[in-house]
């Protein structure tokens, strides 16, 4: 599998493309009319069939804009009687995330975690241990120990299997008031220019851990 880190976007786009991206994309204000117009001009994306190189060299413009973040179902660690147990988390939504370009790179702009670089992975076999246990996300239709990788219940029928979808990854860290670090790792499968879904793991002070599904829908 080939990983293209966010820092490689500019180099892979080529000189003239990178220059054009910086001139036309870097200064687009999130939520502005210019941003909305650029979205409607962008080519449609099909995560099942778009070559990774095409996404890196220009197709990623179709991802720019505002997204609604929906978290869960999932689970969170909690101390019970001196032991750490995992308790269910309900589905939550309403947060927003802006995807845009900065210095020729596609980045996520989070109101909590700031700017986050985005890396891209080609499609391929799903790595065991990177999904969620069916039991932990309420998938009673599957064996408890089966792994699930994106929220198919929320999304409905998908055009292809998760192993055939391009993948995006975000990793963010920021210090907390306790001197410890809040770390969030997100693995997304790109379905099209309006839908992405996958899993997240968040760890924080005191060993707190939260994990579950995460889905991004075009605002």
CSV table of C-alpha atoms in Angstrom, one decimal:
chain,number,residue,atom,x,y,z
A,1,UNK,CA,0.0,0.0,0.0
A,2,UNK,CA,1.2,3.5,-0.7
A,3,UNK,CA,0.8,6.3,1.7
A,4,UNK,CA,0.7,9.9,0.5
A,5,UNK,CA,1.2,12.2,3.4
A,6,UNK,CA,-0.4,15.7,3.4
A,7,UNK,CA,3.1,17.2,2.9
A,8,UNK,CA,3.4,15.3,-0.4
A,9,UNK,CA,0.3,16.9,-2.0
A,10,UNK,CA,2.0,19.9,-3.4
A,11,UNK,CA,4.9,17.9,-4.9
A,12,UNK,CA,2.7,15.3,-6.5
A,13,UNK,CA,0.4,18.0,-8.0
A,14,UNK,CA,3.3,19.3,-10.2
A,15,UNK,CA,4.6,22.8,-10.4
A,16,UNK,CA,1.9,24.5,-12.4
A,17,UNK,CA,-0.9,22.7,-10.6
A,18,UNK,CA,0.5,23.6,-7.2
A,19,UNK,CA,0.9,27.2,-8.2
A,20,UNK,CA,-2.7,27.3,-9.5
A,21,UNK,CA,-3.9,25.6,-6.3
A,22,UNK,CA,-2.1,28.2,-4.1
A,23,UNK,CA,-3.6,31.1,-6.2
A,24,UNK,CA,-7.1,29.8,-6.3
A,25,UNK,CA,-7.6,27.5,-3.3
A,26,UNK,CA,-5.4,28.7,-0.4
A,27,UNK,CA,-7.3,31.9,0.2
A,28,UNK,CA,-10.8,30.6,-0.2
A,29,UNK,CA,-12.7,31.5,3.0
A,30,UNK,CA,-14.5,28.5,4.5
A,31,UNK,CA,-18.3,28.8,3.9
A,32,UNK,CA,-17.9,31.6,1.4
A,33,UNK,CA,-19.7,32.0,-1.9
A,34,UNK,CA,-16.3,31.3,-3.6
A,35,UNK,CA,-15.9,28.1,-1.7
A,36,UNK,CA,-19.5,27.0,-2.6
A,37,UNK,CA,-18.9,27.8,-6.3
A,38,UNK,CA,-15.6,25.9,-6.3
A,39,UNK,CA,-17.5,22.8,-4.9
A,40,UNK,CA,-20.1,22.9,-7.7
A,41,UNK,CA,-17.4,23.2,-10.3
A,42,UNK,CA,-15.4,20.3,-8.9
A,43,UNK,CA,-15.7,16.9,-10.6
A,44,UNK,CA,-17.8,14.2,-8.9
A,45,UNK,CA,-15.8,11.7,-7.0
A,46,UNK,CA,-16.3,8.0,-6.8
A,47,UNK,CA,-14.3,6.4,-4.1
A,48,UNK,CA,-14.7,3.0,-5.6
A,49,UNK,CA,-13.1,3.8,-8.9
A,50,UNK,CA,-11.0,7.1,-8.9
A,51,UNK,CA,-7.3,6.3,-9.2
A,52,UNK,CA,-5.3,7.5,-6.2
A,53,UNK,CA,-3.1,9.6,-8.5
A,54,UNK,CA,-6.2,11.4,-9.9
A,55,UNK,CA,-7.4,12.3,-6.4
A,56,UNK,CA,-4.0,13.7,-5.4
A,57,UNK,CA,-3.5,15.6,-8.7
A,58,UNK,CA,-6.7,17.5,-8.6
A,59,UNK,CA,-9.7,15.4,-7.6
A,60,UNK,CA,-9.3,16.3,-4.0
A,61,UNK,CA,-10.7,19.8,-4.9
A,62,UNK,CA,-14.1,18.0,-4.8
A,63,UNK,CA,-13.7,17.5,-1.0
A,64,UNK,CA,-13.2,21.2,-0.2
A,65,UNK,CA,-16.0,22.8,1.9
A,66,UNK,CA,-18.0,22.3,5.1
A,67,UNK,CA,-18.9,18.9,6.5
A,68,UNK,CA,-21.2,17.8,9.3
A,69,UNK,CA,-19.5,15.4,11.7
A,70,UNK,CA,-21.6,12.5,13.1
A,71,UNK,CA,-20.0,10.4,15.8
A,72,UNK,CA,-21.1,7.0,17.1
A,73,UNK,CA,-22.4,4.6,17.9
A,74,UNK,CA,-19.3,3.6,19.9
A,75,UNK,CA,-17.9,3.1,23.4
A,76,UNK,CA,-16.0,5.0,26.1
A,77,UNK,CA,-13.8,3.8,29.0
A,78,UNK,CA,-15.0,4.6,32.5
A,79,UNK,CA,-13.8,3.6,36.0
A,80,UNK,CA,-16.3,1.3,37.8
A,81,UNK,CA,-15.5,-0.2,41.2
A,82,UNK,CA,-11.7,0.2,40.6
A,83,UNK,CA,-11.9,-1.4,37.2
A,84,UNK,CA,-12.0,0.2,33.7
A,85,UNK,CA,-15.0,-0.8,31.7
A,86,UNK,CA,-16.3,0.2,28.3
A,87,UNK,CA,-19.8,1.8,28.2
A,88,UNK,CA,-21.9,2.4,25.1
A,89,UNK,CA,-22.0,5.8,23.5
A,90,UNK,CA,-25.0,7.1,21.6
A,91,UNK,CA,-24.9,8.5,18.1
A,92,UNK,CA,-24.1,12.3,18.2
A,93,UNK,CA,-24.0,14.9,15.4
A,94,UNK,CA,-23.8,18.6,14.8
A,95,UNK,CA,-20.1,19.5,14.8
A,96,UNK,CA,-18.6,20.9,11.6
A,97,UNK,CA,-15.3,20.4,9.9
A,98,UNK,CA,-13.9,22.4,7.1
A,99,UNK,CA,-11.7,20.8,4.4
A,100,UNK,CA,-9.6,23.3,2.5
A,101,UNK,CA,-6.2,23.9,0.9
A,102,UNK,CA,-3.3,25.6,2.7
A,103,UNK,CA,0.0,26.1,0.9
A,104,UNK,CA,-1.1,23.6,-1.7
A,105,UNK,CA,-2.1,20.9,0.9
A,106,UNK,CA,-5.5,19.5,1.7
A,107,UNK,CA,-6.1,20.0,5.4
A,108,UNK,CA,-9.0,19.7,7.9
A,109,UNK,CA,-9.7,22.8,10.0
A,110,UNK,CA,-11.2,21.8,13.3
A,111,UNK,CA,-12.6,24.4,15.8
A,112,UNK,CA,-11.2,22.2,18.6
A,113,UNK,CA,-7.9,20.7,17.2
A,114,UNK,CA,-6.9,23.4,14.7
A,115,UNK,CA,-5.4,22.5,11.3
A,116,UNK,CA,-4.9,18.8,10.7
A,117,UNK,CA,-2.9,17.4,7.8
A,118,UNK,CA,-4.6,14.7,5.7
A,119,UNK,CA,-2.9,11.6,4.4
A,120,UNK,CA,-4.3,9.3,1.7
A,121,UNK,CA,-4.0,5.5,1.4
A,122,UNK,CA,-4.8,3.4,-1.6
A,123,UNK,CA,-7.5,0.8,-1.5
A,124,UNK,CA,-6.5,-2.7,-0.5
A,125,UNK,CA,-7.2,-5.5,2.0
A,126,UNK,CA,-8.5,-4.3,5.4
A,127,UNK,CA,-6.0,-4.6,8.2
A,128,UNK,CA,-7.3,-6.7,11.2
A,129,UNK,CA,-7.6,-4.7,14.3
A,130,UNK,CA,-8.3,-1.3,12.6
A,131,UNK,CA,-12.1,-1.8,12.7
A,132,UNK,CA,-14.6,-1.9,15.6
A,133,UNK,CA,-16.1,-5.0,17.2
A,134,UNK,CA,-19.7,-5.5,16.0
A,135,UNK,CA,-20.9,-5.8,19.6
A,136,UNK,CA,-19.4,-2.4,20.6
A,137,UNK,CA,-21.4,-0.6,17.8
A,138,UNK,CA,-24.7,-2.4,18.2
A,139,UNK,CA,-24.4,-4.5,15.1
A,140,UNK,CA,-26.5,-7.4,16.4
A,141,UNK,CA,-26.8,-8.8,12.9
A,142,UNK,CA,-23.1,-9.8,12.9
A,143,UNK,CA,-21.1,-12.1,15.2
A,144,UNK,CA,-20.0,-10.1,18.3
A,145,UNK,CA,-16.3,-10.4,17.4
A,146,UNK,CA,-16.7,-9.5,13.7
A,147,UNK,CA,-14.9,-6.3,12.7
A,148,UNK,CA,-16.8,-3.4,11.0
A,149,UNK,CA,-15.0,-0.5,9.4
A,150,UNK,CA,-17.7,2.1,8.5
A,151,UNK,CA,-21.3,2.9,9.4
A,152,UNK,CA,-23.2,1.1,6.7
A,153,UNK,CA,-26.4,1.2,8.8
A,154,UNK,CA,-26.4,5.0,8.7
A,155,UNK,CA,-25.2,5.3,5.1
A,156,UNK,CA,-27.3,2.6,3.5
A,157,UNK,CA,-26.2,0.4,0.6
A,158,UNK,CA,-22.7,1.3,-0.6
A,159,UNK,CA,-21.5,1.1,-4.2
A,160,UNK,CA,-18.7,-1.2,-3.3
A,161,UNK,CA,-17.0,-2.9,-0.3
A,162,UNK,CA,-14.8,-1.0,2.2
A,163,UNK,CA,-11.7,-2.8,0.8
A,164,UNK,CA,-12.4,-1.1,-2.6
A,165,UNK,CA,-12.6,2.5,-1.3
A,166,UNK,CA,-9.9,5.1,-1.2
A,167,UNK,CA,-9.0,6.0,2.4
A,168,UNK,CA,-8.1,9.2,4.2
A,169,UNK,CA,-6.5,9.5,7.6
A,170,UNK,CA,-6.2,12.4,10.1
A,171,UNK,CA,-4.1,12.5,13.2
A,172,UNK,CA,-4.3,15.4,15.7
A,173,UNK,CA,-2.7,16.0,19.0
A,174,UNK,CA,-2.9,19.0,21.4
A,175,UNK,CA,-1.8,19.6,25.0
A,176,UNK,CA,-4.4,19.7,27.8
A,177,UNK,CA,-4.4,21.6,31.1
A,178,UNK,CA,-3.1,18.5,32.8
A,179,UNK,CA,0.1,18.4,30.8
A,180,UNK,CA,-1.1,15.3,29.0
A,181,UNK,CA,-2.0,15.1,25.3
A,182,UNK,CA,-5.4,14.8,23.7
A,183,UNK,CA,-4.9,12.5,20.7
A,184,UNK,CA,-7.5,11.8,18.0
A,185,UNK,CA,-6.9,9.4,15.1
A,186,UNK,CA,-9.5,9.2,12.3
A,187,UNK,CA,-9.6,6.7,9.5
A,188,UNK,CA,-12.1,7.5,6.8
A,189,UNK,CA,-13.3,5.7,3.6
A,190,UNK,CA,-14.1,8.1,0.8
A,191,UNK,CA,-17.5,7.1,-0.8
A,192,UNK,CA,-18.1,10.2,-2.9
A,193,UNK,CA,-17.9,14.0,-2.7
A,194,UNK,CA,-20.7,14.1,-0.2
A,195,UNK,CA,-20.0,11.1,2.1
A,196,UNK,CA,-17.1,9.7,4.1
A,197,UNK,CA,-17.3,7.2,6.9
A,198,UNK,CA,-14.9,5.2,9.1
A,199,UNK,CA,-13.7,5.0,12.7
A,200,UNK,CA,-12.0,7.2,15.3
A,201,UNK,CA,-10.1,6.7,18.5
A,202,UNK,CA,-9.6,9.5,21.0
A,203,UNK,CA,-7.4,9.2,24.0
A,204,UNK,CA,-7.0,11.9,26.7
A,205,UNK,CA,-6.0,12.6,30.3
A,206,UNK,CA,-6.0,9.8,32.8
A,207,UNK,CA,-6.1,7.1,30.2
A,208,UNK,CA,-9.6,8.1,29.0
A,209,UNK,CA,-10.4,6.4,25.7
A,210,UNK,CA,-13.3,6.8,23.3
A,211,UNK,CA,-13.8,5.0,20.0
A,212,UNK,CA,-16.6,4.6,17.5
A,213,UNK,CA,-17.9,5.3,14.0
A,214,UNK,CA,-17.4,8.7,12.5
A,215,UNK,CA,-19.3,9.9,9.4
A,216,UNK,CA,-18.8,13.1,7.4
A,217,UNK,CA,-21.7,14.4,5.3
A,218,UNK,CA,-21.6,17.4,3.0
A,219,UNK,CA,-23.2,20.4,4.7
